[in-house]
XYZ file of C-alpha atoms in Angstrom:
384
model
C -4.827 7.221 87.155
C -1.507 6.096 89.532
C 0.866 8.585 90.512
C 3.801 5.828 91.530
C 5.098 3.310 89.185
C 7.544 1.287 89.166
C 10.201 1.494 85.928
C 11.610 -1.564 86.788
C 9.023 -4.094 87.309
C 7.983 -5.010 83.705
C 4.821 -7.091 82.698
C 4.614 -8.779 78.860
C 1.622 -10.897 76.912
C 1.504 -11.514 73.060
C -2.027 -13.370 73.285
C -2.385 -17.482 74.076
C 0.841 -19.013 73.769
C 4.842 -17.338 74.999
C 6.364 -16.226 72.117
C 7.094 -13.288 69.997
C 8.681 -10.252 70.439
C 7.501 -9.946 74.316
C 9.075 -13.064 75.156
C 11.792 -12.936 73.485
C 13.046 -9.170 75.482
C 11.314 -10.931 78.416
C 13.779 -13.559 77.493
C 16.485 -11.270 77.436
C 16.301 -9.028 80.478
C 15.930 -12.286 82.803
C 19.455 -12.999 81.305
C 20.678 -10.278 81.251
C 19.039 -7.375 83.154
C 19.008 -8.462 86.268
C 17.842 -5.416 87.215
C 14.321 -5.782 86.330
C 11.353 -7.506 87.417
C 9.600 -9.278 84.388
C 6.430 -11.332 85.194
C 4.720 -13.320 81.890
C 0.433 -12.072 82.032
C -1.944 -14.951 81.679
C -5.259 -16.120 80.208
C -5.640 -19.091 81.088
C -3.772 -21.578 84.096
C -2.642 -23.914 81.156
C -0.131 -21.227 80.316
C 0.763 -19.972 83.302
C 1.816 -23.687 85.225
C 4.163 -24.548 81.909
C 5.735 -21.253 82.476
C 6.592 -21.555 85.991
C 7.423 -25.037 84.967
C 10.368 -23.283 83.583
C 11.403 -21.421 86.318
C 8.864 -18.291 83.812
C 7.051 -15.810 86.729
C 3.506 -15.335 86.266
C 0.666 -14.789 87.084
C -3.190 -13.933 85.834
C -5.406 -11.849 84.047
C -7.777 -12.171 85.750
C -6.353 -12.346 89.499
C -5.947 -10.820 92.865
C -2.241 -11.608 92.388
C -2.192 -10.598 88.724
C -4.415 -7.079 89.334
C -2.247 -6.503 92.357
C 1.463 -7.084 89.775
C -0.848 -4.029 86.265
C -1.348 -1.310 89.767
C 2.210 -1.533 90.603
C 3.879 -2.591 86.800
C 5.965 0.915 85.194
C 5.760 -2.016 81.613
C 3.644 -3.804 79.789
C 5.149 -4.645 76.387
C 2.768 -6.422 73.940
C 3.200 -7.207 70.252
C -0.853 -5.487 68.418
C -2.962 -3.334 69.604
C -4.700 -5.020 72.474
C -8.603 -4.440 72.854
C -8.794 -4.387 76.492
C -6.663 -2.301 78.916
C -7.488 -3.033 82.439
C -8.509 -0.745 84.647
C -5.438 -1.837 87.036
C -3.502 -1.052 83.557
C -3.949 2.790 84.314
C -0.847 5.250 83.121
C 1.266 2.132 83.130
C 3.737 2.982 79.609
C 2.809 0.457 76.757
C 5.484 -0.900 74.747
C 4.799 -2.417 71.818
C 7.085 -4.819 69.411
C 4.876 -5.185 66.949
C 5.026 -8.633 64.955
C 5.723 -8.684 62.161
C 6.413 -5.429 59.119
C 4.582 -6.932 55.589
C 2.436 -5.456 52.912
C -0.963 -5.949 54.452
C -3.450 -2.239 56.061
C -3.141 -2.823 58.857
C -5.268 -1.103 62.517
C -6.543 2.409 62.059
C -6.759 1.012 57.807
C -8.272 -2.045 57.709
C -11.866 -1.346 55.734
C -12.900 -4.966 55.936
C -13.386 -8.451 56.669
C -14.801 -9.239 60.228
C -11.875 -7.315 62.222
C -12.166 -4.111 61.008
C -15.698 -3.175 63.674
C -13.314 -4.691 66.624
C -10.576 -2.051 65.386
C -13.116 0.704 65.295
C -14.249 -0.020 69.013
C -10.649 0.628 70.684
C -10.134 2.992 68.373
C -12.511 5.099 69.696
C -12.278 3.648 73.769
C -9.049 3.845 73.604
C -8.143 6.202 71.598
C -5.961 8.322 75.075
C -3.965 5.490 75.708
C -2.600 4.258 72.572
C -1.776 8.132 71.969
C -0.722 8.794 75.127
C 0.766 5.494 77.142
C 2.132 3.091 73.985
C 6.332 3.258 72.162
C 5.600 1.535 69.089
C 9.173 -0.488 67.402
C 9.097 0.663 63.857
C 12.514 -0.642 61.878
C 13.194 1.090 58.600
C 12.300 4.585 57.316
C 9.352 2.753 55.336
C 8.415 0.993 58.108
C 8.329 4.165 59.950
C 6.314 5.742 58.056
C 3.491 2.127 57.534
C 2.343 2.397 61.561
C 2.798 6.398 61.372
C -0.224 5.575 58.566
C -1.693 2.522 59.994
C -1.757 3.672 63.447
C -2.155 6.927 63.761
C 1.593 7.616 65.959
C 3.789 10.217 66.575
C 6.825 10.621 66.163
C 7.962 10.933 69.716
C 5.652 7.612 70.313
C 8.767 5.553 68.413
C 11.206 3.170 68.690
C 13.686 2.349 66.327
C 15.739 -0.984 66.021
C 15.187 -4.022 64.487
C 12.844 -7.065 66.288
C 13.859 -8.838 69.914
C 13.307 -11.941 68.127
C 14.860 -11.995 64.420
C 18.508 -11.162 66.797
C 21.557 -13.747 67.545
C 20.722 -14.906 71.068
C 21.690 -19.203 70.536
C 21.649 -19.500 74.210
C 17.859 -18.477 74.765
C 16.243 -22.221 74.461
C 13.060 -22.327 76.047
C 12.404 -26.651 74.787
C 13.971 -28.992 73.741
C 12.867 -28.989 69.899
C 14.097 -33.167 69.127
C 12.153 -34.087 71.720
C 9.161 -31.947 71.048
C 9.469 -32.468 67.805
C 10.986 -36.757 67.046
C 10.156 -36.171 63.494
C 12.644 -33.355 63.415
C 16.177 -35.184 64.528
C 16.636 -36.256 61.587
C 15.801 -32.165 60.632
C 18.388 -31.297 63.125
C 21.892 -33.730 63.560
C 24.544 -32.442 61.061
C 26.593 -34.843 58.135
C 25.347 -36.030 55.634
C 22.205 -37.498 55.850
C 20.596 -34.408 57.972
C 17.146 -33.647 55.597
C 16.414 -30.426 54.725
C 13.790 -28.614 56.759
C 11.397 -26.318 54.795
C 8.691 -23.598 56.312
C 5.089 -23.524 54.955
C 3.621 -20.508 57.500
C 0.729 -18.955 55.477
C -0.545 -16.583 56.711
C -4.736 -16.071 58.275
C -6.938 -16.271 55.461
C -10.250 -13.230 56.052
C -12.840 -15.457 53.993
C -12.644 -19.121 53.655
C -9.562 -19.077 57.045
C -10.316 -22.492 58.323
C -10.265 -24.740 54.819
C -8.240 -22.615 52.863
C -5.058 -25.570 53.798
C -7.286 -28.126 51.483
C -7.389 -25.377 49.170
C -3.598 -24.714 49.129
C -2.001 -28.531 49.817
C -4.465 -30.770 46.952
C -2.299 -33.794 47.687
C -0.997 -34.757 49.792
C 0.051 -37.882 48.766
C 2.621 -35.936 45.424
C 3.184 -33.610 48.284
C 5.360 -36.486 50.370
C 6.197 -38.065 47.687
C 7.991 -35.056 45.640
C 9.180 -34.054 50.236
C 10.893 -37.997 50.823
C 12.394 -37.128 47.228
C 13.793 -34.106 48.230
C 14.994 -35.971 51.142
C 12.567 -33.203 53.100
C 11.182 -32.322 56.299
C 8.363 -29.732 55.307
C 6.938 -28.319 58.887
C 3.360 -26.601 58.858
C 2.724 -24.260 60.846
C -0.920 -22.643 60.421
C -1.799 -19.443 62.367
C -3.256 -19.811 65.612
C -6.940 -18.925 64.384
C -6.969 -21.882 62.439
C -4.550 -24.389 63.806
C -7.927 -26.167 66.244
C -10.317 -25.636 62.994
C -11.803 -29.162 62.318
C -10.289 -29.100 58.803
C -6.540 -28.756 60.012
C -7.094 -31.677 62.791
C -8.721 -34.020 60.363
C -5.282 -33.388 58.352
C -3.366 -33.512 61.032
C -4.556 -36.815 62.255
C -4.147 -38.103 58.911
C -0.621 -37.457 58.359
C 0.249 -37.660 62.108
C 3.248 -40.176 61.406
C 3.499 -39.762 58.576
C 7.679 -38.489 58.414
C 8.245 -35.871 56.221
C 5.583 -34.061 56.986
C 5.407 -31.686 60.775
C 2.481 -30.128 61.312
C 3.631 -27.536 64.793
C 1.996 -26.950 67.272
C 1.970 -23.313 68.239
C 2.556 -23.468 71.546
C 6.373 -23.856 70.742
C 8.081 -20.887 69.914
C 9.414 -22.246 65.594
C 11.616 -18.589 66.046
C 13.538 -21.305 68.539
C 14.725 -23.553 64.794
C 14.528 -20.325 62.545
C 18.574 -21.097 62.280
C 17.920 -24.279 61.334
C 15.231 -23.693 57.926
C 17.499 -23.596 54.831
C 13.274 -23.381 52.103
C 10.294 -20.601 53.017
C 7.201 -21.437 51.165
C 5.444 -18.093 52.188
C 3.042 -16.433 50.635
C 1.892 -13.522 52.119
C 2.241 -13.935 55.979
C 4.451 -11.128 57.094
C 7.129 -14.709 58.159
C 8.909 -13.824 55.018
C 10.849 -11.374 56.194
C 11.591 -12.603 59.306
C 12.684 -15.480 57.327
C 15.325 -12.901 55.519
C 15.813 -11.549 58.337
C 17.318 -14.354 59.433
C 19.169 -14.860 56.119
C 18.000 -17.466 54.674
C 18.048 -17.306 51.182
C 15.562 -20.116 49.566
C 11.847 -18.589 49.167
C 9.072 -20.302 46.937
C 6.204 -17.984 46.920
C 3.294 -19.628 46.920
C 0.720 -17.755 45.374
C -1.949 -19.995 45.064
C -4.954 -16.999 45.694
C -3.603 -14.304 44.616
C -6.328 -13.973 41.594
C -8.936 -13.933 45.158
C -8.066 -10.367 46.298
C -11.446 -10.692 48.794
C -10.101 -12.876 50.780
C -7.754 -10.758 51.827
C -7.503 -7.222 53.845
C -6.008 -4.513 51.348
C -2.322 -3.516 50.832
C -0.451 -0.631 51.333
C 2.820 -2.242 49.330
C 2.884 -4.422 45.961
C 3.063 -7.838 47.610
C 5.182 -9.110 44.685
C 7.206 -6.479 43.951
C 7.753 -6.240 48.172
C 9.099 -9.716 48.410
C 11.888 -12.743 46.086
C 11.518 -16.784 45.335
C 10.821 -18.369 42.460
C 7.063 -17.703 42.345
C 4.459 -20.912 41.914
C 0.353 -20.148 40.944
C -1.102 -23.227 41.447
C -0.279 -26.850 43.344
C 1.828 -28.369 40.326
C 4.026 -25.094 40.367
C 4.322 -26.060 44.260
C 5.515 -29.503 43.136
C 8.135 -28.135 40.525
C 9.992 -25.822 42.300
C 10.430 -27.949 46.171
C 12.874 -30.367 43.093
C 14.359 -27.293 42.146
C 14.734 -24.873 44.272
C 17.678 -21.697 44.138
C 18.765 -19.517 46.147
C 17.557 -15.865 45.785
C 19.105 -13.300 44.586
C 22.962 -11.430 46.529
C 20.870 -7.923 45.256
C 17.006 -8.731 46.191
C 18.187 -9.675 49.381
C 19.988 -6.529 49.982
C 16.846 -4.702 48.952
C 13.973 -5.634 50.936
C 16.234 -6.312 53.423
C 17.317 -3.107 53.390
C 14.067 -1.971 52.780
C 12.391 -3.489 55.490
C 15.706 -3.712 58.405
C 17.086 -1.285 57.848
C 17.328 0.241 61.791
C 18.434 -3.530 62.849
C 21.088 -3.720 64.958
C 23.371 -6.699 66.632
C 21.612 -6.080 70.200
C 18.445 -4.469 69.715
C 16.588 -5.215 73.022
C 19.264 -3.401 74.554
C 18.400 0.150 73.038
C 14.299 -0.707 73.603
C 14.708 -1.567 77.255
C 16.992 1.861 77.478
C 13.707 3.737 75.183
C 11.374 2.986 76.679
C 12.811 3.605 80.575
C 13.735 7.352 79.137
C 9.536 7.982 78.361
C 7.253 9.208 80.476
C 3.000 9.215 79.400
C 1.502 12.631 76.938
C -1.396 13.924 78.301
C -2.900 14.817 75.207
C -6.924 14.680 75.416
C -9.555 12.887 72.758
C -10.863 15.097 70.801
C -14.275 15.471 71.599
């Protein structure tokens, strides 16, 4: 184990893109904590070049530079329980900010689907890493109990706070949304001609995940007609595992010139425009709770496949009880709902906000930083 690590050198990663809680914490540190050096770790040169072009420090994992940085760093900020830890990370503090609260089972409690074998392998291989080196962000009493059970966590590993990506940090912009997505100009402008911005960001389906959009939105022409009448632009943001599938790319190409449909490019962090979204079309995704945390009050719960539980992981909570908004069980219901969206009641908003975001404060980043700097890795051995 490396004896000396620099507690003021932090490295970050959130998969293939610059986004998520790690990105928001890194941006906060860049702006407000000049005493801490930050580096984003990349899997490919495209992301590294993109970040360096924005003035961010970035390095590739599988290079001499990247390995040296990993050997020196004191904190590794992620948003998932990684399946692989490079040897250079031995003994580092792992700050797991997780990627979303919600109703689905995760990690150790996943018993079916293609992820179950991979999850079992990583918890066998990295038992001591997860137990000794990991700090884990939880957002409420309910989520504390949930993740302690789902991820096998102990009390001393927990940081109780809100999510960095849900904080109000308006000065933090890494792209110009109107330039990246010209269709959104009429939704981002002010005045009476402003279009309403609606977001559909469905969760990944373990079964039939690649072509479910054909089932979810079978008649795009009628959908476009409704959106046009309601003066709406619909952002369709798919999970990274789905965004490059042939089925989706075909639909995207077919409607790329349609003013009412905006297909999101996951290279850009959609949380930077959350303040502009007026309505969320949600299902079982944790993005519902992030929209709720940002104050969105209009939701359509689109449960077109709720009667096919084999497509999903098991639920730790009742998804209908733990969400709110008008409910559509089929495409016809979705079209009707778009034409009459009512704000959720304050009581419902407060109930769910308290259940999932009880620990949230105005400045979660500072609290997370301080608690991480004080943490020392544990020394427990794996059971034989």
